[in-house]
Short mmCIF file of C-alpha atoms in Angstrom, two decimals:
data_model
loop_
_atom_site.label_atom_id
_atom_site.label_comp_id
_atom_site.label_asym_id
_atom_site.label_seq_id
_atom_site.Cartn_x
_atom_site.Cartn_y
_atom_site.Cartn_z
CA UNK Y 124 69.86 -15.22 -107.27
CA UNK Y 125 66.84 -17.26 -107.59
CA UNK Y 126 67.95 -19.45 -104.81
CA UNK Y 127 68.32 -16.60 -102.75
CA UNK Y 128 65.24 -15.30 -103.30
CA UNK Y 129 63.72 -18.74 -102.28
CA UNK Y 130 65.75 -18.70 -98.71
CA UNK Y 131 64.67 -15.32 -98.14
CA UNK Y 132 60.81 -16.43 -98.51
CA UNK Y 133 61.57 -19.33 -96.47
CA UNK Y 134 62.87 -18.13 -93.61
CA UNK Y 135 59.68 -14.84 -94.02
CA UNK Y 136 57.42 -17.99 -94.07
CA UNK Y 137 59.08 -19.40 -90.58
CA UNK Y 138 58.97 -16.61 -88.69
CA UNK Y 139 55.26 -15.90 -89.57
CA UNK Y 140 54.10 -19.02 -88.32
CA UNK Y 141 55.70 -19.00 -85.22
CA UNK Y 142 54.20 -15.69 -84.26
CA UNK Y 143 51.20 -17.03 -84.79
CA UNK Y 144 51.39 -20.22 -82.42
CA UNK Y 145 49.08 -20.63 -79.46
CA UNK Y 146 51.29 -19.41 -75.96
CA UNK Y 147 51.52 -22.63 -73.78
CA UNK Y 148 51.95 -20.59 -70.80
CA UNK Y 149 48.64 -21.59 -68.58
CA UNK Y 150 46.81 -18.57 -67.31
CA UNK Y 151 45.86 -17.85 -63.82
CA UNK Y 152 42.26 -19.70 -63.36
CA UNK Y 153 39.55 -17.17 -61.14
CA UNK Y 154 37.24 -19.29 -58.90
CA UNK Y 155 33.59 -18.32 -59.66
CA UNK Y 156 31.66 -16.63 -57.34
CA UNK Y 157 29.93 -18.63 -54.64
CA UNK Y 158 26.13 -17.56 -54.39
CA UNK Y 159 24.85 -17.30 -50.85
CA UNK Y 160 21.77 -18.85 -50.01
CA UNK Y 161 19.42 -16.31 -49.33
CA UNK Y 162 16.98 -18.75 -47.40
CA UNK Y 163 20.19 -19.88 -45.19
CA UNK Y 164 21.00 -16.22 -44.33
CA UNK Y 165 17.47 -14.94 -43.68
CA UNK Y 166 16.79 -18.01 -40.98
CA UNK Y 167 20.23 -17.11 -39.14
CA UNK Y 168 19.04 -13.36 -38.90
CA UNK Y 169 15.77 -14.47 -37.50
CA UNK Y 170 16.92 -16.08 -34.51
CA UNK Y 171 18.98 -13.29 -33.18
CA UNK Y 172 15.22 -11.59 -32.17
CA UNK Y 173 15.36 -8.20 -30.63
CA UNK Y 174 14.05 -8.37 -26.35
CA UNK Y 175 11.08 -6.07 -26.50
CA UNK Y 176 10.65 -4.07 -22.99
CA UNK Y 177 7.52 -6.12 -21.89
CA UNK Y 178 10.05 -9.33 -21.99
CA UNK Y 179 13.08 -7.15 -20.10
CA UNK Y 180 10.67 -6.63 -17.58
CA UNK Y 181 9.22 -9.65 -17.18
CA UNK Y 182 12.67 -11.65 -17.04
CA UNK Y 183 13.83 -8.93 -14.40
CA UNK Y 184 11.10 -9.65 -12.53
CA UNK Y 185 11.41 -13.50 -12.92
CA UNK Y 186 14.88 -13.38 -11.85
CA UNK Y 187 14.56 -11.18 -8.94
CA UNK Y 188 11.66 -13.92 -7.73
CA UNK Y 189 14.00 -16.30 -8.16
CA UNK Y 190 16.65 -14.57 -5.74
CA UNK Y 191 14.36 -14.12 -3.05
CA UNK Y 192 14.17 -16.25 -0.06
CA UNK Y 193 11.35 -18.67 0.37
CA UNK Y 194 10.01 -18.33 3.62
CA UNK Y 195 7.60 -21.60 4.42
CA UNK Y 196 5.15 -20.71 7.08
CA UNK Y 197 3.97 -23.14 9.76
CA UNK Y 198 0.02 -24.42 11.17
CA UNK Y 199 1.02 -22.33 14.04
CA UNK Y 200 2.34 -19.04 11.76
CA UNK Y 201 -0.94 -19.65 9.65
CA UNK Y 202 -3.47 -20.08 12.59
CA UNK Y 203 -2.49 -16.77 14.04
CA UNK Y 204 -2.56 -14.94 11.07
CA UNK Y 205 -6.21 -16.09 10.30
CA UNK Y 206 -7.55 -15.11 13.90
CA UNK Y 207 -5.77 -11.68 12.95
CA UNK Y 208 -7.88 -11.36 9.47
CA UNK Y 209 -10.99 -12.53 11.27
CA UNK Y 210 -10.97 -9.97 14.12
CA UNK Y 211 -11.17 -6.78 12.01
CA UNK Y 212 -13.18 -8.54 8.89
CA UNK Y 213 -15.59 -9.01 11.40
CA UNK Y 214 -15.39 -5.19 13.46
CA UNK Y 215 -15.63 -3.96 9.72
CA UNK Y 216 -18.89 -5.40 9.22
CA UNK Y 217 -20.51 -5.20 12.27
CA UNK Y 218 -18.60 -2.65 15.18
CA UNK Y 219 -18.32 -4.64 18.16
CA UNK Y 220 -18.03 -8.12 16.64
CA UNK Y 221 -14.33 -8.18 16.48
CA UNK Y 222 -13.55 -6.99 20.05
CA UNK Y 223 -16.28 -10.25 21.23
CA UNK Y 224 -14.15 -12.15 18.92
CA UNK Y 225 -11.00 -10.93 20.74
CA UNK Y 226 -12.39 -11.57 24.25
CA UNK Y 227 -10.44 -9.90 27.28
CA UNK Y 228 -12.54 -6.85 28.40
CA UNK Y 229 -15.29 -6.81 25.23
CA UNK Y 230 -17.91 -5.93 27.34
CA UNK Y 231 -16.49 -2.44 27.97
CA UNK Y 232 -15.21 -2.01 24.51
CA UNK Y 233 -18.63 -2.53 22.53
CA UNK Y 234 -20.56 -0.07 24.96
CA UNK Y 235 -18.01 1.81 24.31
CA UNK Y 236 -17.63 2.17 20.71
CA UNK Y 237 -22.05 2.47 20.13
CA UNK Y 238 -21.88 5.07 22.63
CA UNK Y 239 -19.74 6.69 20.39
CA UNK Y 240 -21.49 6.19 17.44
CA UNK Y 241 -24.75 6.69 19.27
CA UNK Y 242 -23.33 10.16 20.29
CA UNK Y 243 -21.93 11.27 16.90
CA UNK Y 244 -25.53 10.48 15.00
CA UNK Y 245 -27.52 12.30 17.77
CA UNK Y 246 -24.87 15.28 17.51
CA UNK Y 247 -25.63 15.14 13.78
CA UNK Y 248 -29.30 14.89 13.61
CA UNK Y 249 -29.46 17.87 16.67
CA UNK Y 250 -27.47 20.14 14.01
CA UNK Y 251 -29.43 19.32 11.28
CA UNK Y 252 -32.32 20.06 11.86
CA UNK Y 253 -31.01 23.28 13.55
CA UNK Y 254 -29.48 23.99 10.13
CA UNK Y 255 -32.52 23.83 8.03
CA UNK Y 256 -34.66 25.57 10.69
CA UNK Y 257 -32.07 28.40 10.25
CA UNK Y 258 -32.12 28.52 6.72
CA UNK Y 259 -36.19 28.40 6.70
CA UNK Y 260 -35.92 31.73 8.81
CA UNK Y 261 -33.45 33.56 6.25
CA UNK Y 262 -35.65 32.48 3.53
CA UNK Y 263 -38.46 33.43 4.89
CA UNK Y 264 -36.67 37.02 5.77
CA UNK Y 265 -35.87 37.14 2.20
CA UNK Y 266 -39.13 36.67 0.81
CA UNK Y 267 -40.91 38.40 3.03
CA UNK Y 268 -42.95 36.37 4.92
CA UNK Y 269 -43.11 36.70 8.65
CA UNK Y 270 -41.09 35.13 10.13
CA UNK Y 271 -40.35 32.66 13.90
CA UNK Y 272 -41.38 35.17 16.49
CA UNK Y 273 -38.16 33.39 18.44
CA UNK Y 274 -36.13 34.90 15.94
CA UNK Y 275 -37.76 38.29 15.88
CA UNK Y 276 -35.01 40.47 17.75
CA UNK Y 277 -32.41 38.70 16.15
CA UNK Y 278 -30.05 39.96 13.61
CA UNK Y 279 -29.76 38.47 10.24
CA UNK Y 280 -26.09 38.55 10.51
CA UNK Y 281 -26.50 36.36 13.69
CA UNK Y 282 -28.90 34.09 11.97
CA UNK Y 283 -26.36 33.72 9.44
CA UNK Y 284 -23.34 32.72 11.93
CA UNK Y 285 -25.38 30.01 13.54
CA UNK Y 286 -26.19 28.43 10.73
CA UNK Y 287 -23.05 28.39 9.33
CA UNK Y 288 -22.09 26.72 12.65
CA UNK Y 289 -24.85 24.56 12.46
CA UNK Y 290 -23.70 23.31 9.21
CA UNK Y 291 -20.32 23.02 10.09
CA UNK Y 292 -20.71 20.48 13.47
CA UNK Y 293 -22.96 18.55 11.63
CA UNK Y 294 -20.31 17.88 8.82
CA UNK Y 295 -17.81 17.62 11.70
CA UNK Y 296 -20.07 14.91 12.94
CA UNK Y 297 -19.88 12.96 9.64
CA UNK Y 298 -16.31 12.76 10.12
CA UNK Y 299 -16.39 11.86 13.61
CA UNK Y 300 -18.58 8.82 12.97
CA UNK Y 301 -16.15 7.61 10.20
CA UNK Y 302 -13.41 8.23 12.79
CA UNK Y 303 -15.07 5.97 15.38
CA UNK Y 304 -15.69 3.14 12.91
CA UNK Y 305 -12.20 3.41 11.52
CA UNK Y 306 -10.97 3.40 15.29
CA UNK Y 307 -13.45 0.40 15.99
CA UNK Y 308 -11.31 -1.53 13.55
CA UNK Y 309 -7.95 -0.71 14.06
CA UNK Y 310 -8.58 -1.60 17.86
CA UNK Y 311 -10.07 -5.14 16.50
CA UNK Y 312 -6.30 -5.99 15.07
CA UNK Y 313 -4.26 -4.50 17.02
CA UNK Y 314 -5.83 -6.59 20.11
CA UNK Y 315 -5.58 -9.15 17.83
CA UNK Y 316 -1.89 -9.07 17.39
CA UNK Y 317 -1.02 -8.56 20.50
CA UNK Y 318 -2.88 -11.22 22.12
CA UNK Y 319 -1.89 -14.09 19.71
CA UNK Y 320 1.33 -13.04 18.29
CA UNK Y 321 3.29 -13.06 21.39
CA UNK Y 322 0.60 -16.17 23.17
CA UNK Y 323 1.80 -18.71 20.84
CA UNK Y 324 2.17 -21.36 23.40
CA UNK Y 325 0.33 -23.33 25.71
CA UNK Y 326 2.03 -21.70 28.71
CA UNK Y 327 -0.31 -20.48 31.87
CA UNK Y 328 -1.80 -17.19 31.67
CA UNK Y 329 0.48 -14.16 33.40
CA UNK Y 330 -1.23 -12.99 36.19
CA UNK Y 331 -0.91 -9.79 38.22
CA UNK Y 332 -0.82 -9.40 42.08
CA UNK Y 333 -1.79 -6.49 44.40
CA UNK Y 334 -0.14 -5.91 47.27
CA UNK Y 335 -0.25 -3.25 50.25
CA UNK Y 336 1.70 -2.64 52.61
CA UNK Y 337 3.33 -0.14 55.18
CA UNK Y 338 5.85 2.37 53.58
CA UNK Y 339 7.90 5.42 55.28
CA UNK Y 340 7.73 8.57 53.47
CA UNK Y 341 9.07 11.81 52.89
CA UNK Y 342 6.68 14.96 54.23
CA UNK Y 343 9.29 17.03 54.00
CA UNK Y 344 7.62 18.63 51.43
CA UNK Y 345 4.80 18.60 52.18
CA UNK Y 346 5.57 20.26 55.70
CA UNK Y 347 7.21 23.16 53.52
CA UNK Y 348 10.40 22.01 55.62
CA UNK Y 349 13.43 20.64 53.71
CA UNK Y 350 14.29 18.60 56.74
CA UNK Y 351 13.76 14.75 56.42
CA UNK Y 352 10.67 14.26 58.07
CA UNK Y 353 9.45 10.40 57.96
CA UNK Y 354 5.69 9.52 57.77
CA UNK Y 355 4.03 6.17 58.13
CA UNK Y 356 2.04 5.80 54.67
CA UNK Y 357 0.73 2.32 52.56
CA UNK Y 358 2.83 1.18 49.49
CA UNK Y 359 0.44 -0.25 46.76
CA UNK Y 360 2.56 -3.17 44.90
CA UNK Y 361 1.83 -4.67 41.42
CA UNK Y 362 3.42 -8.02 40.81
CA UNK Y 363 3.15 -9.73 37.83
CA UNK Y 364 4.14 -13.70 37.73
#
């Protein structure tokens, strides 16, 4: 009995200490976590900068300039384009000067364009002072003070028509002096262009023949008849060579 006791403990003893051994099986090993560099990351995100609409627009326009055709002028190109500046520079500071610059027929263009001038200022001044004279009668009329005996057996509502005319051509005048400036430099380059964009060369100046000579004509109209009805006349010819 004892000995079974003893086998009983034994084989209690066994099992408890193989419950209690260590498992051998290895478990699954987790990688740690790899920390990002924060530095790395940040200078990645900084070079992937954001184009602002000041630096669209300026590569547009860089690029377009870069697609456009160079066009290199010659001493020829360049020497007519500064005889076209200098014409009207000049007519804008001084009327006449451009047209002398020009040549051809200056000497009718300059009397020309003071008489104009001349005319406009006289116009002006004429109106002025017909203006204020006017305006001196009303006032006068108004205050009652006696007034231009010229004016006596006039009616104010007259009085105040012509001045209104009065002031009116003499602002009219204004405008007509600017008009004959302006016009005093736009002919200065347009002579200008025509004369030296198409006279490039050295080639001898065109020049333009009269001729006159006998002709046969047609009275029939002239006779009220609808008959031919020749007539010896003269034939004026221009030739240009």
């Amino acid at each position: 009995m004892a000995k079974l006791i003893s086998l009983i403990f034994a084989v209690f003893a066994l099992s408890v200490v193989h419950g209690q051994t260590v498992d051998t099986i290895p478990k699954k090993q987790i990688a740690p976590p790899v920390k990002i560099d924060s530095v790395k990351q940040k200078s990645v995100q900084d070079t992937v900068k954001k184009e602002s609409r000041k630096e669209r627009k300026k590569r547009e326009k860089e690029e377009a300039k870069a697609k456009e055709k160079v066009v290199f002028k010659d001493s020829t190109r360049l020497a007519i384009e500064a005889k076209n500046k200098q014409a009207w520079k000049r007519s804008l500071v001084l009327p006449g000067w451009g047209q002398y610059t020009n040549g051809g027929v200056w000497w009718i263009k300059v009397p020309a364009i003071y008489g104009g001038l001349i005319t406009t200022v006289l116009v002006f001044d004429f109106n002025n002072r017909y203006y204020k004279e006017l305006l001196g009668v009303l006032q006068d009329n108004e205050l009652g003070r006696p007034i231009d005996p010229y004016y006596s057996g006039v009616s104010i509502q007259s009085i105040i028509r012509a001045k209104d005319n009065a002031r009116r051509n003499r602002d009219l005048m204004v405008l007509l002096t600017l008009g004959v400036y302006g016009l005093n430099v736009a002919e200065a380059y347009i002579d200008s262009m025509l004369k030296y964009r198409w006279s490039i060369g050295e080639d001898k100046p065109k020049k333009t023949a009269f001729l006159i000579g006998p002709t046969l004509m047609d009275a029939s109209l002239a006779s009220g008849t609808y008959s031919f009805k020749p007539t010896v006349g003269l034939k004026l010819t221009m030739k240009f060579n």
